[in-house]
Amino acid sequence: MINLKSINLDNGETLGYREREGGEKVLVLIHGNMTSSKHWDLVMENIDPGFKVYAVDLRGFGISTYNKPIDSLKDFSDDVKLFVDALGLKDFALMGWSTGGGVSMQFVADHPGYVNRLILLASASTRGYPFYRSDKNGMPLLDQRLNTKEDIAADQARTIPILTAYENRDKNFLKALWNAVIYTRHQPDEARYDAYLEDMLTQRNLVDVYYALNSFNISNQHNGLVEGTGDVANIQVPTLVLWGRNDLVVTEQMTLEIMEDMGPNARLVYLEGCGHSPLVDDLDQLLNEVTNFLD
């Protein structure tokens, strides 16, 4: 059984989370952009019962508060630290999807001794996720990187259409978008899909998340916008990097950057026939890789 709960943090935020009872092995799940813990439901319902599973709503998503805007993925990972401390969690596996992958990497880098295994699913790179200006056809101009929150907020190709859909509760637009770039092979059943769309409408931090992704860089290299912090060197736990060969959101190049920056601690597995949501495209393949790694 999956229970939706919330917990007050010492920084004044309240985070929602889903909890599934299980055995002694603990797995913490961190969602990506435009989602919340709700989008982990298939994993939580079907993963081996030997795992006790927690899935958090990051600040500004789901039922979590958004009292103070974030500027970086580190702000999210600092919340996760307060969250696991409040629940008394330690020696757990951590799995981050997309933006959640960046949050997870930052958490592991900052807090050694908490995480015993790290899984990065369709994750943003160690060097961030770049945002560029677009031409009149919506194609990125790769020599014109966006810099500020104001630049990102004014982006006509990505930001404004999604913000408009949120404001107008335009689930048809969001569904068409996800069918075009996320659910390119399979779609959730109708009831589950509608629940996901309702959940997307809870997001209150789209521009801030885009800015955080654009400026994230824990590598030892300049990413075209900012110098790397070098924090990646602090990630010393075994890491599984999962990337769907048909992913239209995170590129293979971003995934290879993770492998280059993390070195021998990381192992890359390609998920066949999967796009950005292996949870829906091929749950069995995903869970097989995850459980084999964690066992």
Coordinates of C-alpha atoms in Angstrom, one line a residue:
M1 CA 0.0 0.0 0.0
I2 CA 1.3 3.5 -0.9
N3 CA 0.5 6.3 1.6
L4 CA 0.7 10.0 0.8
K5 CA 2.2 12.0 3.7
S6 CA 3.9 15.3 4.5
I7 CA 6.6 16.4 6.8
N8 CA 7.7 19.9 8.0
L9 CA 11.3 20.8 7.5
D10 CA 13.5 23.0 9.6
N11 CA 13.8 25.5 6.8
G12 CA 10.1 26.3 6.8
E13 CA 9.1 24.2 3.8
T14 CA 6.7 21.2 4.0
L15 CA 7.5 18.3 1.7
G16 CA 4.9 15.8 0.5
Y17 CA 6.1 12.2 0.0
R18 CA 4.8 8.8 -0.8
E19 CA 5.8 5.8 1.3
R20 CA 5.4 2.1 0.5
E21 CA 6.1 -0.5 3.2
G22 CA 8.6 -3.2 2.5
G23 CA 11.7 -4.9 3.9
E24 CA 14.9 -3.6 5.4
K25 CA 16.4 -2.2 2.1
V26 CA 15.4 1.4 1.7
L27 CA 15.1 3.2 -1.7
V28 CA 14.5 6.9 -2.0
L29 CA 13.1 8.2 -5.3
I30 CA 13.5 11.8 -6.7
H31 CA 11.3 12.8 -9.6
G32 CA 12.0 15.1 -12.5
N33 CA 10.6 18.3 -13.9
M34 CA 6.8 18.6 -14.6
T35 CA 6.2 15.6 -12.3
S36 CA 6.1 14.7 -8.6
S37 CA 6.2 11.5 -6.5
K38 CA 2.9 10.6 -8.2
H39 CA 4.8 9.7 -11.4
W40 CA 6.8 7.0 -9.5
D41 CA 3.6 5.0 -8.8
L42 CA 4.3 2.2 -11.3
V43 CA 7.7 1.6 -9.7
M44 CA 6.3 1.8 -6.2
E45 CA 3.5 -0.6 -7.0
N46 CA 5.7 -3.2 -8.8
I47 CA 9.2 -3.2 -7.3
D48 CA 10.3 -6.1 -5.2
P49 CA 8.5 -6.1 -1.8
G50 CA 11.9 -6.4 -0.1
F51 CA 12.3 -2.6 -0.6
K52 CA 10.8 0.0 1.6
V53 CA 10.3 2.9 -0.8
Y54 CA 10.0 6.7 -0.3
A55 CA 9.3 9.1 -3.1
V56 CA 9.5 12.8 -2.3
D57 CA 7.7 15.8 -3.8
L58 CA 10.4 18.4 -4.3
R59 CA 9.8 21.9 -3.2
G60 CA 7.2 23.5 -5.5
F61 CA 5.8 20.2 -6.9
G62 CA 2.9 18.0 -5.8
I63 CA 1.7 18.8 -2.3
S64 CA 5.0 20.4 -1.2
T65 CA 5.2 24.1 -0.3
Y66 CA 7.1 26.7 -2.3
N67 CA 7.6 29.4 0.3
K68 CA 11.1 30.3 -0.9
P69 CA 12.0 30.0 -4.6
I70 CA 15.0 27.9 -5.5
D71 CA 18.0 29.0 -7.5
S72 CA 19.9 25.8 -7.9
L73 CA 19.5 22.0 -7.8
K74 CA 21.5 22.2 -4.6
D75 CA 18.5 24.0 -3.0
F76 CA 16.5 20.8 -3.8
S77 CA 19.2 18.5 -2.5
D78 CA 19.5 20.5 0.7
D79 CA 15.7 19.9 1.2
V80 CA 16.3 16.2 0.6
K81 CA 18.9 16.2 3.3
L82 CA 16.4 17.8 5.8
F83 CA 13.8 15.3 4.6
V84 CA 15.9 12.1 5.2
D85 CA 17.1 13.5 8.5
A86 CA 13.6 14.2 9.6
L87 CA 12.6 10.6 8.8
G88 CA 15.8 9.2 10.2
L89 CA 16.9 7.6 6.9
K90 CA 20.5 6.6 6.3
D91 CA 22.3 3.9 4.4
F92 CA 19.7 4.0 1.5
A93 CA 19.8 3.7 -2.2
L94 CA 18.9 6.8 -4.1
M95 CA 17.3 7.0 -7.6
G96 CA 16.8 10.2 -9.5
W97 CA 14.9 10.6 -12.8
S98 CA 15.8 13.4 -15.2
T99 CA 16.1 16.6 -13.2
G100 CA 16.0 14.3 -10.1
G101 CA 19.2 12.8 -11.3
G102 CA 21.0 16.1 -11.0
V103 CA 19.5 16.6 -7.5
S104 CA 20.6 13.1 -6.5
M105 CA 24.2 13.6 -7.7
Q106 CA 24.4 16.8 -5.7
F107 CA 23.1 15.1 -2.6
V108 CA 25.5 12.3 -2.8
A109 CA 28.4 14.7 -3.4
D110 CA 27.5 16.8 -0.5
H111 CA 26.6 14.1 2.0
P112 CA 28.9 11.1 2.0
G113 CA 27.7 8.2 4.2
Y114 CA 24.0 8.5 3.5
V115 CA 23.7 6.7 0.1
N116 CA 25.0 3.2 -0.6
R117 CA 23.9 3.0 -4.3
L118 CA 23.0 5.7 -6.8
I119 CA 20.8 5.2 -9.8
L120 CA 20.5 7.9 -12.5
L121 CA 17.6 7.4 -14.8
A122 CA 17.5 9.5 -18.0
S123 CA 19.5 12.0 -15.9
A124 CA 20.6 15.6 -16.6
S125 CA 24.3 15.7 -17.1
T126 CA 26.9 16.4 -14.5
R127 CA 27.4 19.5 -16.6
G128 CA 23.7 20.5 -16.5
Y129 CA 21.0 20.7 -19.1
P130 CA 21.6 23.7 -21.4
F131 CA 18.9 26.1 -22.6
Y132 CA 19.4 28.1 -25.8
R133 CA 17.5 30.8 -27.7
S134 CA 15.3 29.5 -30.4
D135 CA 14.8 30.6 -34.0
K136 CA 11.4 31.4 -35.5
N137 CA 10.8 27.7 -36.1
G138 CA 11.5 26.8 -32.5
M139 CA 14.9 25.2 -33.2
P140 CA 17.7 25.9 -30.7
L141 CA 20.4 28.4 -31.6
L142 CA 23.4 26.5 -30.2
D143 CA 25.6 29.6 -30.2
Q144 CA 23.1 31.6 -28.1
R145 CA 22.9 30.2 -24.6
L146 CA 20.3 31.7 -22.2
N147 CA 21.8 33.2 -19.1
T148 CA 19.3 34.7 -16.7
K149 CA 16.0 33.7 -15.2
E150 CA 14.5 36.6 -17.2
D151 CA 15.9 35.1 -20.4
I152 CA 14.4 31.7 -19.6
A153 CA 11.0 33.2 -18.5
A154 CA 10.8 35.0 -21.9
D155 CA 11.5 31.9 -23.9
Q156 CA 8.7 31.5 -26.5
A157 CA 9.7 27.9 -27.5
R158 CA 9.6 26.1 -24.2
T159 CA 8.8 28.2 -21.2
I160 CA 5.9 30.3 -22.2
P161 CA 3.8 27.5 -23.8
I162 CA 4.0 25.4 -20.7
L163 CA 3.4 28.2 -18.3
T164 CA 0.3 29.1 -20.4
A165 CA -0.9 25.6 -20.3
Y166 CA -0.5 25.5 -16.5
E167 CA -2.4 28.8 -16.1
N168 CA -5.2 27.7 -18.3
R169 CA -5.3 24.1 -17.0
D170 CA -4.8 23.0 -20.6
K171 CA -4.3 19.3 -20.1
N172 CA -4.8 18.6 -23.8
F173 CA -1.7 20.7 -24.6
L174 CA 0.3 18.9 -21.9
K175 CA -0.8 15.5 -23.1
A176 CA 0.1 16.4 -26.7
L177 CA 3.6 17.6 -25.5
W178 CA 4.2 14.4 -23.5
N179 CA 3.0 12.2 -26.4
A180 CA 5.5 14.0 -28.7
V181 CA 8.6 13.9 -26.5
I182 CA 8.1 11.6 -23.4
Y183 CA 5.6 8.8 -24.2
T184 CA 6.9 8.0 -27.6
R185 CA 6.3 4.3 -27.5
H186 CA 3.6 3.5 -24.9
Q187 CA 1.2 5.7 -22.9
P188 CA -0.2 5.2 -19.4
D189 CA -3.8 3.9 -19.2
E190 CA -6.4 6.7 -19.4
A191 CA -7.1 7.1 -15.7
R192 CA -3.4 7.1 -14.7
Y193 CA -2.5 9.5 -17.5
D194 CA -5.2 11.9 -16.3
A195 CA -3.8 11.7 -12.8
Y196 CA -0.4 12.5 -14.1
L197 CA -1.7 15.5 -16.0
E198 CA -3.5 16.8 -12.9
D199 CA -0.2 16.4 -11.1
M200 CA 1.7 18.4 -13.6
L201 CA -0.6 21.4 -12.9
T202 CA 0.7 21.5 -9.4
Q203 CA 4.1 22.8 -10.5
R204 CA 4.9 26.3 -9.3
N205 CA 8.6 26.6 -10.2
L206 CA 9.1 25.9 -13.9
V207 CA 11.3 28.9 -14.6
D208 CA 13.4 28.4 -11.5
V209 CA 14.0 24.7 -12.4
Y210 CA 15.0 25.6 -15.9
Y211 CA 17.4 28.1 -14.6
A212 CA 18.8 25.6 -12.1
L213 CA 19.3 23.0 -14.8
N214 CA 21.0 25.5 -17.1
S215 CA 23.5 26.5 -14.4
F216 CA 24.1 23.1 -12.8
N217 CA 27.7 21.9 -13.2
I218 CA 29.5 19.6 -10.8
S219 CA 32.1 18.6 -13.3
N220 CA 35.7 19.8 -13.6
Q221 CA 34.9 21.6 -16.9
H222 CA 33.3 24.8 -18.0
N223 CA 29.9 23.9 -19.5
G224 CA 29.6 27.0 -21.7
L225 CA 27.9 29.0 -19.0
V226 CA 29.7 28.4 -15.7
E227 CA 32.8 26.7 -14.4
G228 CA 32.3 23.3 -12.8
T229 CA 32.4 23.0 -9.0
G230 CA 34.3 19.7 -9.1
D231 CA 31.8 18.1 -6.7
V232 CA 31.5 15.0 -8.9
A233 CA 34.8 13.8 -7.4
N234 CA 32.9 13.4 -4.1
I235 CA 30.6 10.8 -5.6
Q236 CA 32.3 7.5 -4.6
V237 CA 29.3 5.1 -4.4
P238 CA 28.5 2.5 -7.0
T239 CA 26.4 4.2 -9.6
L240 CA 24.1 2.8 -12.3
V241 CA 23.4 5.1 -15.3
L242 CA 20.3 4.2 -17.3
W243 CA 19.5 5.8 -20.6
G244 CA 16.8 4.9 -23.1
R245 CA 18.0 4.7 -26.7
N246 CA 15.0 6.6 -27.9
D247 CA 15.2 9.4 -25.3
L248 CA 14.2 12.7 -26.9
V249 CA 14.8 14.9 -23.8
V250 CA 18.2 13.8 -22.5
T251 CA 20.8 13.2 -25.2
E252 CA 23.3 10.4 -25.3
Q253 CA 26.0 13.0 -25.2
M254 CA 24.8 14.2 -21.8
T255 CA 24.8 10.6 -20.6
L256 CA 28.3 10.1 -21.8
E257 CA 29.4 13.3 -20.0
I258 CA 28.2 11.7 -16.8
M259 CA 30.2 8.6 -17.5
E260 CA 33.3 10.6 -18.3
D261 CA 33.0 12.8 -15.2
M262 CA 32.2 10.0 -12.8
G263 CA 34.8 7.5 -13.9
P264 CA 35.0 3.9 -12.8
N265 CA 32.3 4.1 -10.1
A266 CA 29.6 4.4 -12.8
R267 CA 28.2 1.7 -15.1
L268 CA 26.1 2.6 -18.1
V269 CA 23.2 0.5 -19.3
Y270 CA 21.2 1.3 -22.4
L271 CA 17.5 0.6 -22.1
E272 CA 16.3 -0.8 -25.4
G273 CA 13.1 0.5 -26.9
C274 CA 12.7 3.2 -24.2
G275 CA 12.4 7.0 -24.4
H276 CA 12.5 9.4 -21.5
S277 CA 10.0 7.4 -19.4
P278 CA 11.2 3.8 -19.2
L279 CA 8.7 3.6 -16.3
V280 CA 5.9 3.5 -19.0
D281 CA 7.8 2.3 -22.0
D282 CA 9.2 -0.9 -20.4
L283 CA 8.7 -1.2 -16.7
D284 CA 9.9 -4.8 -16.5
Q285 CA 13.2 -3.9 -18.2
L286 CA 13.7 -1.0 -15.9
L287 CA 12.9 -2.9 -12.7
N288 CA 15.1 -5.8 -13.7
E289 CA 18.1 -3.5 -14.1
V290 CA 17.4 -1.6 -10.9
T291 CA 16.8 -4.7 -8.7
N292 CA 19.8 -6.5 -10.1
F293 CA 22.0 -3.5 -9.3
L294 CA 20.6 -3.0 -5.8
D295 CA 20.9 -6.7 -4.9

